[in-house]
Coordinates of C-alpha atoms in Angstrom, one line a residue:
M1 CA 0.0 0.0 0.0
P2 CA 1.5 3.4 -1.0
I3 CA 1.4 5.9 1.8
P4 CA -0.7 8.9 0.9
T5 CA -0.1 12.5 1.7
S6 CA -3.3 14.3 2.6
D7 CA -4.9 16.9 4.8
T8 CA -7.2 14.3 6.3
V9 CA -6.9 10.5 6.2
L10 CA -10.0 8.5 6.8
L11 CA -9.3 5.1 8.3
P12 CA -11.2 2.0 9.4
P13 CA -10.9 1.0 13.1
R14 CA -8.1 -1.4 13.9
L15 CA -7.1 -3.2 17.1
F16 CA -3.3 -2.7 17.6
G17 CA -3.2 -1.9 13.9
P18 CA -0.4 -2.9 11.5
V19 CA 2.6 -0.7 10.9
G20 CA 1.0 0.4 7.6
W21 CA -2.1 1.6 9.4
Y22 CA 0.0 3.9 11.6
A23 CA 2.1 5.0 8.6
A24 CA -1.2 6.0 6.9
M25 CA -2.3 7.8 10.1
A26 CA 0.9 9.7 10.3
S27 CA 0.8 10.8 6.7
G28 CA -1.8 13.4 7.1
R29 CA -2.4 16.6 9.1
R30 CA -5.4 14.9 10.6
A31 CA -6.5 11.3 10.8
V32 CA -10.2 10.3 11.4
I33 CA -11.1 6.7 12.4
D34 CA -14.6 6.0 11.4
T35 CA -16.5 4.8 14.5
A36 CA -19.8 4.4 12.5
I37 CA -18.4 1.9 10.0
R38 CA -20.7 -0.9 9.2
Y39 CA -20.3 -4.2 11.1
D40 CA -18.9 -6.9 8.8
K41 CA -17.7 -10.1 10.4
R42 CA -15.3 -10.6 7.5
Q43 CA -13.4 -7.6 8.6
K44 CA -11.5 -9.4 11.3
A45 CA -8.7 -6.9 11.7
V46 CA -11.1 -4.8 13.8
H47 CA -10.7 -7.2 16.7
R48 CA -7.6 -9.2 15.7
Y49 CA -3.9 -8.4 15.3
D50 CA -0.8 -10.2 14.1
I51 CA 2.4 -10.7 16.1
A52 CA 5.4 -13.0 15.8
D53 CA 6.2 -15.6 18.4
V54 CA 8.9 -18.2 18.5
R55 CA 7.4 -20.1 15.5
G56 CA 6.6 -17.1 13.3
P57 CA 3.5 -15.1 12.7
M58 CA 0.4 -15.7 14.8
Q59 CA -2.9 -13.9 15.3
L60 CA -4.5 -12.9 18.5
T61 CA -8.2 -12.3 18.7
V62 CA -10.5 -10.4 21.1
P63 CA -13.8 -12.3 20.9
L64 CA -17.0 -10.3 20.3
G65 CA -20.7 -10.9 20.7
K66 CA -22.9 -10.5 17.7
P67 CA -24.6 -7.0 17.4
H68 CA -28.0 -7.1 18.9
G69 CA -30.6 -4.7 20.0
C70 CA -29.6 -2.0 17.6
Q71 CA -31.9 -0.1 15.2
G72 CA -30.9 0.0 11.6
T73 CA -27.6 -1.2 10.1
P74 CA -25.3 -2.5 12.9
T75 CA -21.9 -1.0 13.3
W76 CA -18.8 -2.2 15.1
A77 CA -19.9 0.0 18.0
D78 CA -22.8 -2.5 18.5
A79 CA -20.4 -5.5 18.9
A80 CA -19.7 -6.1 22.6
V81 CA -16.4 -7.3 23.9
S82 CA -16.8 -10.9 25.2
T83 CA -15.2 -12.5 28.3
H84 CA -14.9 -15.8 26.4
D85 CA -11.9 -18.0 27.2
E86 CA -10.4 -15.2 29.4
W87 CA -8.7 -13.9 26.3
W88 CA -7.0 -11.0 28.2
L89 CA -4.9 -13.4 30.2
R90 CA -3.9 -15.4 27.1
H91 CA -2.9 -12.2 25.2
R92 CA -0.7 -11.0 28.0
V93 CA 1.1 -14.3 28.4
T94 CA 1.5 -14.7 24.6
L95 CA 3.0 -11.2 24.3
E96 CA 5.4 -11.8 27.1
S97 CA 6.5 -15.1 25.6
A98 CA 6.9 -13.5 22.1
Y99 CA 8.5 -10.2 23.2
G100 CA 9.8 -10.6 26.7
R101 CA 13.4 -10.6 25.5
T102 CA 13.1 -7.5 23.4
P103 CA 14.8 -4.3 24.6
Y104 CA 11.6 -2.4 25.4
F105 CA 9.0 -4.9 26.4
E106 CA 9.3 -4.4 30.2
F107 CA 9.2 -0.6 29.9
I108 CA 6.1 -0.5 27.6
I109 CA 3.9 -3.4 28.4
D110 CA 2.4 -1.7 31.5
R111 CA 0.9 1.0 29.1
F112 CA -1.5 -1.7 28.0
D113 CA -2.7 -2.9 31.5
T114 CA -6.0 -1.2 30.9
I115 CA -6.5 -3.3 27.8
F116 CA -5.5 -6.8 29.0
R117 CA -8.1 -7.2 31.7
D118 CA -11.5 -8.7 32.3
P119 CA -14.0 -6.8 30.2
S120 CA -16.6 -7.1 33.0
T121 CA -14.3 -4.8 35.0
A122 CA -13.7 -2.4 32.2
P123 CA -16.8 -0.4 31.6
E124 CA -14.9 2.2 29.6
W125 CA -14.6 -0.1 26.6
P126 CA -17.7 -2.3 26.2
T127 CA -17.5 -2.6 22.4
A128 CA -15.1 -3.3 19.6
I129 CA -14.8 0.4 18.8
D130 CA -14.1 1.3 22.4
I131 CA -11.3 -1.3 23.0
A132 CA -9.7 -0.5 19.6
R133 CA -9.7 3.2 20.5
A134 CA -8.3 2.6 24.0
A135 CA -5.5 0.4 22.4
D136 CA -4.7 3.1 19.8
E137 CA -4.5 5.8 22.5
A138 CA -2.0 3.6 24.4
V139 CA 0.0 3.0 21.3
R140 CA 0.1 6.6 20.4
S141 CA 1.4 7.5 23.9
V142 CA 4.5 5.5 22.9
L143 CA 4.7 6.7 19.2
R144 CA 4.0 10.4 19.9
L145 CA 2.9 11.2 16.4
R146 CA 3.1 15.0 17.0
H147 CA 2.2 16.2 13.5
T148 CA -1.1 14.4 13.2
T149 CA -4.3 15.1 15.1
V150 CA -6.3 11.9 15.6
A151 CA -10.1 11.7 16.1
W152 CA -12.3 8.7 16.5
Q153 CA -15.6 9.8 15.2
P154 CA -18.2 9.0 12.5
A155 CA -17.0 9.8 9.0
D156 CA -20.0 12.0 8.2
A157 CA -18.9 14.3 11.0
I158 CA -15.8 15.5 9.2
D159 CA -16.2 19.2 8.7
G160 CA -16.1 20.8 5.3
D161 CA -12.9 22.8 5.8
G162 CA -10.7 19.8 6.3
G163 CA -9.1 20.1 2.9
K164 CA -8.4 17.0 0.8
V165 CA -9.7 13.7 2.4
T166 CA -8.1 10.4 1.4
D167 CA -10.5 7.5 2.1
L168 CA -8.6 4.4 3.1
R169 CA -11.4 2.5 4.8
R170 CA -11.1 -0.3 2.3
A171 CA -7.3 -0.5 2.3
D172 CA -5.5 -3.6 3.6
F173 CA -2.4 -1.5 4.9
A174 CA 0.1 -4.1 3.7
L175 CA 3.4 -2.4 2.9
A176 CA 5.0 -3.8 -0.2
G177 CA 8.7 -4.1 0.3
Q178 CA 8.5 -3.0 3.9
P179 CA 12.0 -1.8 5.1
P180 CA 13.3 -4.3 7.7
Y181 CA 13.7 -3.1 11.3
W182 CA 15.4 -5.0 14.1
Q183 CA 13.3 -8.0 15.3
V184 CA 14.3 -10.1 18.2
R185 CA 14.1 -13.4 16.3
A186 CA 15.3 -12.2 12.8
H187 CA 18.3 -14.5 13.1
S188 CA 16.1 -17.6 13.0
L189 CA 12.9 -16.4 11.4
G190 CA 14.1 -13.7 9.1
F191 CA 12.3 -10.3 8.9
I192 CA 8.5 -10.6 9.2
A193 CA 6.7 -7.8 7.6
N194 CA 3.3 -6.2 8.2
L195 CA 2.8 -7.1 11.8
S196 CA 1.0 -5.2 14.5
V197 CA 2.5 -2.0 15.6
L198 CA 3.2 -3.8 18.9
D199 CA 5.9 -5.8 17.2
L200 CA 7.5 -2.5 16.1
I201 CA 7.4 -0.7 19.5
F202 CA 8.5 -3.7 21.6
N203 CA 11.5 -4.1 19.3
L204 CA 12.4 -0.4 18.6
G205 CA 10.8 1.5 21.5
P206 CA 11.0 5.3 21.0
E207 CA 12.7 4.9 17.6
S208 CA 9.4 3.5 16.3
S209 CA 8.1 7.0 15.4
F210 CA 11.2 7.7 13.3
Y211 CA 10.8 4.4 11.5
I212 CA 7.1 5.2 10.7
G213 CA 8.0 8.7 9.6
R214 CA 10.4 7.3 6.9
L215 CA 7.8 5.1 5.3

């Protein structure tokens, strides 16, 4: 996916989005993540993200309940976060196994304590949109994308003076020929491209924003 340059970049929601999603976010003066995007169970990246463990790429999923009780066309804001299989414990353990030996894991993982906990004790993110937004805010506290204003809001709420809008809601955010960065298991697995931004920040820490800025 070529990275656009635009006044406003319109993005779909992503949970711990891939590096390409954050590169797209950083490419504009403003990024808007559409919180009213239509629910489509085929769009699994809204509640799944890809990391690399000792065997290579793997996918972690936050289970959701089917939208119900909504009027009209359901959106991802109508899909509730589930407590199925105590996923929050499994995610935390898997991330520690995958990245515990990276230079920055122990300094960054606590930023995500509010995400990896029992949803029944987390009333601030009851839906897929809420948890994705909370995860993004935690990620951006590490990345510090200073030149981009980020808003989670319905796309139709974008004001008319926002300049050129680039709509990437249907993009896959895969970076063709992604430049390698240091990964903890590159000696055995080779460089693995297009992973969640978590892979980038656990491996590169504060240098992650400079890497994204060069894409």
